[in-house]
mmCIF file of C-alpha atoms and ligand atoms in Angstrom:
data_model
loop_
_atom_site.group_PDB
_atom_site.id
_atom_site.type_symbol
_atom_site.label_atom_id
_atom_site.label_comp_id
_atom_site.label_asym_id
_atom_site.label_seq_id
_atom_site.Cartn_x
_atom_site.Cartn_y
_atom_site.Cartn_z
ATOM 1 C CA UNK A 1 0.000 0.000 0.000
ATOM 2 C CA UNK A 2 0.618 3.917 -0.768
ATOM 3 C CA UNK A 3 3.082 4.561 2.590
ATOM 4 C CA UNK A 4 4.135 7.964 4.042
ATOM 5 C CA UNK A 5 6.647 8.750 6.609
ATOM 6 C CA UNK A 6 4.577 10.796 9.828
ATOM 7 C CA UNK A 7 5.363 11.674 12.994
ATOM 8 C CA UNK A 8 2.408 12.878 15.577
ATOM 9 C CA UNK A 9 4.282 14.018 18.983
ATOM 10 C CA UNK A 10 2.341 17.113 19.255
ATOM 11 C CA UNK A 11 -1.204 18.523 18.758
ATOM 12 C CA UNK A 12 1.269 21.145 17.418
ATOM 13 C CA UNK A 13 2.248 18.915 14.640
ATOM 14 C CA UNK A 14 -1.406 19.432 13.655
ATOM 15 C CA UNK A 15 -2.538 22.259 11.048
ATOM 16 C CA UNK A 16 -5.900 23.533 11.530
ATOM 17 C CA UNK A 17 -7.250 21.787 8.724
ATOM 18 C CA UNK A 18 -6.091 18.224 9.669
ATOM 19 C CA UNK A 19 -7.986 19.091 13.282
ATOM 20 C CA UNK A 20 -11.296 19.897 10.958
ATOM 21 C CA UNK A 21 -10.667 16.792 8.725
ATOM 22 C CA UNK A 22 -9.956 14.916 11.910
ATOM 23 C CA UNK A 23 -13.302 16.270 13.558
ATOM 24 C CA UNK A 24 -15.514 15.924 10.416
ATOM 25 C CA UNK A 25 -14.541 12.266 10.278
ATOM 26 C CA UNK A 26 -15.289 11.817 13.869
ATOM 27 C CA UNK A 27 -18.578 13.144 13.486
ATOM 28 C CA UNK A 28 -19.577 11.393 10.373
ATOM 29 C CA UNK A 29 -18.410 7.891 11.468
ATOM 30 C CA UNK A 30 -17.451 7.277 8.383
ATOM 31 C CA UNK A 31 -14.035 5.339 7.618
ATOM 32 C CA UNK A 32 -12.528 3.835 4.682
ATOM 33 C CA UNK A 33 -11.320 0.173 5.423
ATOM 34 C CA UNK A 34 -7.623 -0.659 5.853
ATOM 35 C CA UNK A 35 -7.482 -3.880 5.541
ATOM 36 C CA UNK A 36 -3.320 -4.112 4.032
ATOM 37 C CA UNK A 37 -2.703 -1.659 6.932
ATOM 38 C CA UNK A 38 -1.089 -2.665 10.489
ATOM 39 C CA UNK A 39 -1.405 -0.947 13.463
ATOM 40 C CA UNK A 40 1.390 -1.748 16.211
ATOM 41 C CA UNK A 41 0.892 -0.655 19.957
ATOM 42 C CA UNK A 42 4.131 -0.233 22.200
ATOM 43 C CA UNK A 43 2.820 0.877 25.467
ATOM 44 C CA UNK A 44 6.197 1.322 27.936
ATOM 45 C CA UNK A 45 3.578 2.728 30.803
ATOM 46 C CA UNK A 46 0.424 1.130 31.883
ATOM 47 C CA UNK A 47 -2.694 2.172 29.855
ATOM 48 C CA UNK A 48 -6.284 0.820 29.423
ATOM 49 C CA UNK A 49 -7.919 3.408 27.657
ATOM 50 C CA UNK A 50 -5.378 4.678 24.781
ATOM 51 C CA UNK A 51 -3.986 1.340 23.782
ATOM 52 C CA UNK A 52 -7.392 -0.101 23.551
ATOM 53 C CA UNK A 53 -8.813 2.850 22.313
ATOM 54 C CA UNK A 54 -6.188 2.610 19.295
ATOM 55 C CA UNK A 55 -7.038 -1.508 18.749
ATOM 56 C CA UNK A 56 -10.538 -0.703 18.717
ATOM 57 C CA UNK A 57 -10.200 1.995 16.342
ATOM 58 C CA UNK A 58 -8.499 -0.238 14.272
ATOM 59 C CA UNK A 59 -10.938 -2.862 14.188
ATOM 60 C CA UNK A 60 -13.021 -0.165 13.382
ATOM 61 C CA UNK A 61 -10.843 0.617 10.049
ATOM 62 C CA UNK A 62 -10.422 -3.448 9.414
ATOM 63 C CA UNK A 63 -6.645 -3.148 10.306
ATOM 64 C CA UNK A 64 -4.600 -5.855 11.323
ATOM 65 C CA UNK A 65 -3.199 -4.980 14.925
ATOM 66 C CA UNK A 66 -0.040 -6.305 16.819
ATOM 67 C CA UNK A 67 0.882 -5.658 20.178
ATOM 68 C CA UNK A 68 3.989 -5.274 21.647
ATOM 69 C CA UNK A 69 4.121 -6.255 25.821
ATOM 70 C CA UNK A 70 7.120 -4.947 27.533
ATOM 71 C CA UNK A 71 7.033 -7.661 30.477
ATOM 72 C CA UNK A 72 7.587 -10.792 27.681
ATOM 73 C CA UNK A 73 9.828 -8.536 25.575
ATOM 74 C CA UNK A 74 13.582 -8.400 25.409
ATOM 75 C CA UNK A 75 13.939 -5.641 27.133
ATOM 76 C CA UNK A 76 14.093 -7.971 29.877
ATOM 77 C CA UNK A 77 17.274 -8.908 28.474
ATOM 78 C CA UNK A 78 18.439 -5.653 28.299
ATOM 79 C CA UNK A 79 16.875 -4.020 24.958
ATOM 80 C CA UNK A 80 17.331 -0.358 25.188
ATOM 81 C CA UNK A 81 13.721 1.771 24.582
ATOM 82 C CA UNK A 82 15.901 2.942 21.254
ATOM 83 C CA UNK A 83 16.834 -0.583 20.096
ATOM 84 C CA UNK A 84 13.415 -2.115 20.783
ATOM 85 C CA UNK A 85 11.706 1.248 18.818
ATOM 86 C CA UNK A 86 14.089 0.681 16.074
ATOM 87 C CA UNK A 87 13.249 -2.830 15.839
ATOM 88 C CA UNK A 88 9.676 -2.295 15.785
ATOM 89 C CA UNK A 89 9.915 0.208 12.937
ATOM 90 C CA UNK A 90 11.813 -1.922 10.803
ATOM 91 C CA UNK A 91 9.063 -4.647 11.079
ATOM 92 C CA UNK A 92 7.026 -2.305 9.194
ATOM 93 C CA UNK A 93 3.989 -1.234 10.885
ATOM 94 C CA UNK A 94 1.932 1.372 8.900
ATOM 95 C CA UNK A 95 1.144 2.544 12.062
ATOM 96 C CA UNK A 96 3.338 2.616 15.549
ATOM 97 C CA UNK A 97 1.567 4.020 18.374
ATOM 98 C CA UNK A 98 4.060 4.391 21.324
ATOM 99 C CA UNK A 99 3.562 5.500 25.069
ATOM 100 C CA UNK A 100 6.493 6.237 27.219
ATOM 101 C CA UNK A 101 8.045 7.433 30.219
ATOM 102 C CA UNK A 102 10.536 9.903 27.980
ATOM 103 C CA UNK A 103 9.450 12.389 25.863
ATOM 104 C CA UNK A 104 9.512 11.482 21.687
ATOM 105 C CA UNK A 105 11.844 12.722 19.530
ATOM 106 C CA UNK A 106 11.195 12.508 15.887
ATOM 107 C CA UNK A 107 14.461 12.909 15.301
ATOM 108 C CA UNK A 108 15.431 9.537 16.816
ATOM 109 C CA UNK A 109 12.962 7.694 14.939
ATOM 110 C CA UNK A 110 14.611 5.846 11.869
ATOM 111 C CA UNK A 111 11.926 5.246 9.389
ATOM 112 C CA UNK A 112 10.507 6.147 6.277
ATOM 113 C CA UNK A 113 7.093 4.439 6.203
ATOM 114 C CA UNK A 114 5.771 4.118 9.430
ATOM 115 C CA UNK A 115 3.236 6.913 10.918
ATOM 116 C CA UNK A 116 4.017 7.280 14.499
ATOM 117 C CA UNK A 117 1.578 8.595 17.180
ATOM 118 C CA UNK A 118 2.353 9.230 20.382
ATOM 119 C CA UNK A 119 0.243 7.742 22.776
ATOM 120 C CA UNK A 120 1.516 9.602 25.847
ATOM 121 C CA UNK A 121 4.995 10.565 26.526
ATOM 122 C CA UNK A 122 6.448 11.953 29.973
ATOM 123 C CA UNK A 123 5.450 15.112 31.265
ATOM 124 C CA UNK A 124 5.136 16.124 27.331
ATOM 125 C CA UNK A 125 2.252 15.429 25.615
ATOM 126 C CA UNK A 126 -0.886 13.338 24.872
ATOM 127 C CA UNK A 127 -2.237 14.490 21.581
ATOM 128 C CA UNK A 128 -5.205 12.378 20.897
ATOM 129 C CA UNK A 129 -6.313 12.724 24.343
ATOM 130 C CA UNK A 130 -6.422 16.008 23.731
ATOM 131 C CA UNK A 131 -8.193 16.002 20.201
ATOM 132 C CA UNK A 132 -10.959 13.566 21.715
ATOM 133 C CA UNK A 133 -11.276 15.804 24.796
ATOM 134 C CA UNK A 134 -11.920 18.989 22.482
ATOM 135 C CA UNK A 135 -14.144 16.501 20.561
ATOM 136 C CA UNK A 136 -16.389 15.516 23.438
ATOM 137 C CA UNK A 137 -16.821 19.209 24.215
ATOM 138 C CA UNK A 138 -17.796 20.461 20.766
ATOM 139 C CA UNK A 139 -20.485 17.259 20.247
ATOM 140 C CA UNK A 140 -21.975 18.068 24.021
ATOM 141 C CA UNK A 141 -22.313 21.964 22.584
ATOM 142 C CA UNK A 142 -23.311 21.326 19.025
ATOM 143 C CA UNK A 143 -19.915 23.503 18.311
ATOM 144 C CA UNK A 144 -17.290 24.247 15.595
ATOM 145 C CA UNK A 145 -14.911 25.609 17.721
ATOM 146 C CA UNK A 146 -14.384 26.373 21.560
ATOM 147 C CA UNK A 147 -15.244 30.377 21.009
ATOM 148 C CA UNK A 148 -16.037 31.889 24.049
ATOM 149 C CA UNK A 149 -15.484 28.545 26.263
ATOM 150 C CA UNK A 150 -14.410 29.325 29.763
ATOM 151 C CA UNK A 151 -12.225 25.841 30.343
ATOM 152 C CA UNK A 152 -10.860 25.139 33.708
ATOM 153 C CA UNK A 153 -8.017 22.004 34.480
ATOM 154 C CA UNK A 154 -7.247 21.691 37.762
ATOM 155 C CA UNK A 155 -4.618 19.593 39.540
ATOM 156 C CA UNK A 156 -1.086 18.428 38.248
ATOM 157 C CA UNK A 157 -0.810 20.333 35.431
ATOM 158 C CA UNK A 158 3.049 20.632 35.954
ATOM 159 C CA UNK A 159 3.418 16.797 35.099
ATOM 160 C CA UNK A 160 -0.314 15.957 33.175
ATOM 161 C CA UNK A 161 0.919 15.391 29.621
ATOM 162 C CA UNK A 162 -3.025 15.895 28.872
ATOM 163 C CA UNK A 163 -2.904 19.164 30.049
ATOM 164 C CA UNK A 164 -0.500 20.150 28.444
ATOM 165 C CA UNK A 165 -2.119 19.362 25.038
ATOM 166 C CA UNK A 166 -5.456 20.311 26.243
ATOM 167 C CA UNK A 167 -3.835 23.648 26.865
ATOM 168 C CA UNK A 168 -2.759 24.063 23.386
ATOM 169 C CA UNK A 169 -5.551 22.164 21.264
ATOM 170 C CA UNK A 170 -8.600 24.214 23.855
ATOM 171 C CA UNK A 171 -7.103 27.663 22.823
ATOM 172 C CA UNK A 172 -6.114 26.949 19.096
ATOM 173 C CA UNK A 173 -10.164 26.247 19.091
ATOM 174 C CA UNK A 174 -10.854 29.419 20.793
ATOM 175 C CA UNK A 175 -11.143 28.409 24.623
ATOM 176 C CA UNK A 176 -9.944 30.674 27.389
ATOM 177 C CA UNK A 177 -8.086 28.082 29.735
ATOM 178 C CA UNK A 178 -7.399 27.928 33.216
ATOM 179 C CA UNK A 179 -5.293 26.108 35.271
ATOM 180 C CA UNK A 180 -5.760 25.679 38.840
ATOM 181 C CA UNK A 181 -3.542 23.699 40.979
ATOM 182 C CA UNK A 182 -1.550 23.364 44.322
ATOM 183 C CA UNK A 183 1.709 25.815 44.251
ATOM 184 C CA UNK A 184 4.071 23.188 43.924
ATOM 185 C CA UNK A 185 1.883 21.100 40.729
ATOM 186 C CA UNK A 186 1.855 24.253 38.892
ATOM 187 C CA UNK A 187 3.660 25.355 35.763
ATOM 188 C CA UNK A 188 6.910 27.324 35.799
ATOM 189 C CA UNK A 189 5.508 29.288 32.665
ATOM 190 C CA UNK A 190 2.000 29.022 30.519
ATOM 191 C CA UNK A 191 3.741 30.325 27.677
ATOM 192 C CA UNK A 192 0.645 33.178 27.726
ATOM 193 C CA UNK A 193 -1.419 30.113 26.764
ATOM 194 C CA UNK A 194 -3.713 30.126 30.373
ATOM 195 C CA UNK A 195 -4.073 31.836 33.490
ATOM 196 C CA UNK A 196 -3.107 29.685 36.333
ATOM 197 C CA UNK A 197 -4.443 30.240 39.684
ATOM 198 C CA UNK A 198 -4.237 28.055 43.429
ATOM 199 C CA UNK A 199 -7.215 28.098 44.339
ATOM 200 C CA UNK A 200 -11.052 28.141 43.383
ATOM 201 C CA UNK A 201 -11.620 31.365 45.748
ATOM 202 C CA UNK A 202 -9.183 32.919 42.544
ATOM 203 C CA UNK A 203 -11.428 32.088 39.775
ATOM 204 C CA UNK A 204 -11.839 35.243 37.643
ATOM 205 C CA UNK A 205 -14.928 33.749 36.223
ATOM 206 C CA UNK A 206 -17.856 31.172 35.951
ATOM 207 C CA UNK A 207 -16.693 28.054 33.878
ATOM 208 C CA UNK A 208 -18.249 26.453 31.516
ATOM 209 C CA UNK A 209 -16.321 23.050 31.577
ATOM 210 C CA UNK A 210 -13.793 21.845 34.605
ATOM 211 C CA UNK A 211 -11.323 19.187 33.781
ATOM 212 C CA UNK A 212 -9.904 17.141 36.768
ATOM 213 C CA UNK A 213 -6.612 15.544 36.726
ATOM 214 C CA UNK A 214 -4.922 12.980 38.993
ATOM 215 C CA UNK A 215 -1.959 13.521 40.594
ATOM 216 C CA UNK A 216 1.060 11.828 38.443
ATOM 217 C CA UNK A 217 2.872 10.507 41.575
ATOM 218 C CA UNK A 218 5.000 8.473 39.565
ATOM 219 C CA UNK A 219 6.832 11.623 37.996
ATOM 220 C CA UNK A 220 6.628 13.320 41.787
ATOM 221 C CA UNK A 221 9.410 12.884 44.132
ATOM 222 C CA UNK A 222 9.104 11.809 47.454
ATOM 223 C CA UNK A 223 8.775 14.601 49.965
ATOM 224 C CA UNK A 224 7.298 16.698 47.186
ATOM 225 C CA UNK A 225 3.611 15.588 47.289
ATOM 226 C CA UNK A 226 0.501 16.793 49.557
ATOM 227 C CA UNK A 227 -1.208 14.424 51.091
ATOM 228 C CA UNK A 228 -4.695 12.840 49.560
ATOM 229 C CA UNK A 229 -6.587 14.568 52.145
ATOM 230 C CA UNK A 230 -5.324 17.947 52.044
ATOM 231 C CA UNK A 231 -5.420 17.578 48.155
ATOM 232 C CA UNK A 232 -9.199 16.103 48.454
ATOM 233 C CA UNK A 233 -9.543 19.246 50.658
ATOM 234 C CA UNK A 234 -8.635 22.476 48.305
ATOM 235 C CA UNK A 235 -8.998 21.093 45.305
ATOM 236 C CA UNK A 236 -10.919 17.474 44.950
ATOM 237 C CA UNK A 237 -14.249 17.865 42.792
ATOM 238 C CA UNK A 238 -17.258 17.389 45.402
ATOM 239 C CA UNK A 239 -20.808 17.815 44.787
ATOM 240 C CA UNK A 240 -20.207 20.892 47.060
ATOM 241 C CA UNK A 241 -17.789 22.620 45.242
ATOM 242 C CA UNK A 242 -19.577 21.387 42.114
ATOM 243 C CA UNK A 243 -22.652 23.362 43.147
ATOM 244 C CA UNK A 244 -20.553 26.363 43.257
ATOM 245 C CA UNK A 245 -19.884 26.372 39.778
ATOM 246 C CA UNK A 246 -22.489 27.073 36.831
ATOM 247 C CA UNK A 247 -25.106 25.119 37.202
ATOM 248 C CA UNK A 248 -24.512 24.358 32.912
ATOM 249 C CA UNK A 249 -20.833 23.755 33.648
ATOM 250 C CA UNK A 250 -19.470 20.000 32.461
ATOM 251 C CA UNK A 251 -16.980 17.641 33.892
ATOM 252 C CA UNK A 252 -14.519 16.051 32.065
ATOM 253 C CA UNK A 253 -11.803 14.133 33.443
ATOM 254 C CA UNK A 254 -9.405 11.757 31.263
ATOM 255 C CA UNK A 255 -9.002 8.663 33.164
ATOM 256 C CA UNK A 256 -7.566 6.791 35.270
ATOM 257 C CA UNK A 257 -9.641 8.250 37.881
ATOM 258 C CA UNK A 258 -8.523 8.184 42.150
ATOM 259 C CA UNK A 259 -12.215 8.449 43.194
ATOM 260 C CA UNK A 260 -12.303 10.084 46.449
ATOM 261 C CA UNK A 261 -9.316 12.203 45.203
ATOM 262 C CA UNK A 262 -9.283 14.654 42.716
ATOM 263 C CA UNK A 263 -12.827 14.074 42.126
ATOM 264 C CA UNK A 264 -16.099 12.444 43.991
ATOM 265 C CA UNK A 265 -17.879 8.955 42.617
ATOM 266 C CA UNK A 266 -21.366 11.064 42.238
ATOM 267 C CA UNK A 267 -19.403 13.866 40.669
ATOM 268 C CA UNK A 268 -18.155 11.182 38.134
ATOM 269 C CA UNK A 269 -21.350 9.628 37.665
ATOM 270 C CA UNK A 270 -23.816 13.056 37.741
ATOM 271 C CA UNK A 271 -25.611 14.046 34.682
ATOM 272 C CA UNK A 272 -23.298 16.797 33.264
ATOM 273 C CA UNK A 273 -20.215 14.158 33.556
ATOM 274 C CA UNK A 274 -18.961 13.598 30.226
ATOM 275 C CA UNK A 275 -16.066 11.101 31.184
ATOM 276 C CA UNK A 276 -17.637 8.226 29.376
ATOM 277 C CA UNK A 277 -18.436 10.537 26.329
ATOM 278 C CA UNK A 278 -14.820 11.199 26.528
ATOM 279 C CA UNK A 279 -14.086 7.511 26.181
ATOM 280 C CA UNK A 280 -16.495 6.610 23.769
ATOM 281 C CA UNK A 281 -14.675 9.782 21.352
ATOM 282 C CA UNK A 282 -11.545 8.140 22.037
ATOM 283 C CA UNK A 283 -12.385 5.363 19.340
ATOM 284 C CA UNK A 284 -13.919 7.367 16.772
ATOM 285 C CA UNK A 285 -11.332 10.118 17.172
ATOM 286 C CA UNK A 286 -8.394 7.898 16.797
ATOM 287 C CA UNK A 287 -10.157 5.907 14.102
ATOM 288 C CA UNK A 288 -10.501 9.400 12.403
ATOM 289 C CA UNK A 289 -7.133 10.497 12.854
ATOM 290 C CA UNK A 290 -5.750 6.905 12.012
ATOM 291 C CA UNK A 291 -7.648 7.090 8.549
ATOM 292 C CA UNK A 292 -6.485 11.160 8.077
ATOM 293 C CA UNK A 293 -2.722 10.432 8.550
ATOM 294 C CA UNK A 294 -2.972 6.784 6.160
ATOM 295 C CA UNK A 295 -5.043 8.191 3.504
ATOM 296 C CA UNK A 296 -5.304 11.849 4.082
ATOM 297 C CA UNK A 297 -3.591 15.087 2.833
ATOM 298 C CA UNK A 298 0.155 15.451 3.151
ATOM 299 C CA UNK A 299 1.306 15.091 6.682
ATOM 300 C CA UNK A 300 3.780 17.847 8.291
HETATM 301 N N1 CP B 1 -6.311 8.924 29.462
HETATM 302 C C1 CP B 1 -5.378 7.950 29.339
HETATM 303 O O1 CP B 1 -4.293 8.147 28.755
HETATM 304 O O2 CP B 1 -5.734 6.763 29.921
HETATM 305 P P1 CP B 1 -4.819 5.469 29.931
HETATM 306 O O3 CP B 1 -3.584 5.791 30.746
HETATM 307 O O4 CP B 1 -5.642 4.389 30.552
HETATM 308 O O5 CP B 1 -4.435 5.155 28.516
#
């Protein structure tokens, strides 16, 4: 089949029309089949919803899939993360979707047929988390765009990789973002992209959608971190504090979820919750973007 060399580290890497292509073929749930095509997952973190989301998706597109699982690999013989990436690309995969603990470099990637996504890397970025996120919000508005959208995140945005796209991807589409979080979870510089604020007393205005995050203790050294209870405390998502906000305001959170932490089980399951929505988008929006960067326009 027709191959193409792309790289997807970034919602950056994304021009405003492949986010409308993208979108449009979310919407429409309408996708070519890919039957020649392979998609490869090579998850290096734990993960239920993106590597699945990807397989499904490629069901969806009648794609062959393969996964690669780090416990049975040879990395337990020493493989480096470069070695076994290398490897992988020269198998050929028409698509490699890879989730790590270090950020991507598309410069380190040695391939000239393989369309890589990130599925997640470091403190960096989560694109497609990001792009079914937006997604989710402009179905639940019957929206083109985020115009006018007061967005809030609030927790670890200094380590959430899905902020940090959601930051970027909310105010290309016109969202005003802001970031709430403990002192010591927030972001040495927004880059003029949000306001960032420590506490919900400091909210300049109503929201229309709030975005909670977990607390990445794996990236968090010891001795840094508040304790769940004083986090539950100033900044955990209660029916309360829910109540506080607009009564039209929408939750979103990505997943995994610590109930009882960041945000309440009734919170999760209330009527203006969209986290399911957010999953269900996951497929179709990775399907979409799957079938943009195989078939579509000329990638970066
Ligand atoms: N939102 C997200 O990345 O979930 P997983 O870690 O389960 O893939």
């Amino acid at each position: 089949m027709a191959q193409r060399c792309s790289i997807l580290t970034s919602v950056d890497d994304l021009s405003d029309g492949d986010i409308s292509s993208i979108f449009f073929h979310a919407r429409s749930q309408e996708f070519n089949e890919y039957k020649e095509a392979v998609l490869m997952t090579a998850f290096f973190e734990p993960s239920t919803r993106t590597r699945l989301s990807f397989e499904m998706a490629a069901h969806r597109l009648g794609m062959g899939i393969s996964t690669f699982t780090q416990a049975t690999s040879s990395q337990q013989k020493g493989e480096t993360f470069r070695d076994t990436i290398d490897n992988l690309l020269a198998m050929g995969p028409d698509v490699l979707v890879i989730r790590s603990s270090q950020s991507l470099e598309p410069k380190n990637f040695h391939t000239h047929t393989s369309i890589i996504i990130n599925g997640g890397d470091g403190v960096h970025e989560h694109p497609t988390q990001a792009l079914a996120d937006c997604f989710t919000l402009l179905s639940y508005w019957r929206l083109d765009n985020l115009q006018g959208k007061k967005i809030l995140l609030v927790g670890d945005v200094a380590h959430s990789r899905v902020a940090h796209s959601n930051t970027r991807l909310m105010k290309r589409l016109g969202a005003e973002v802001i970031l709430l979080a403990p002192r010591q979870l927030q972001l040495q510089d927004t880059m003029g992209q949000a306001l960032q604020v420590e506490s919900y007393k400091q909210l300049p205005c109503d929201v229309d959608a709030v975005m909670c995050l977990r607390i990445q203790k794996e990236r968090i050294q010891e001795g840094c971190l508040m304790s769940d209870a004083d986090y539950r405390k100033d900044f955990g998502l209660s029916l309360d504090r829910f109540s506080t906000l607009s009564d039209q305001c929408v939750v979103l959170h990505p997943g995994p979820m610590n109930v009882g932490i960041e945000i309440e089980r009734d919170i999760a399951l209330h009527e203006r919750s969209l986290i399911l929505e957010q999953v269900r988008h996951g497929v179709v929006i990775r399907a979409a973007l799957m079938s943009h960067m195989l078939w579509g326009k000329r990638w970066l």
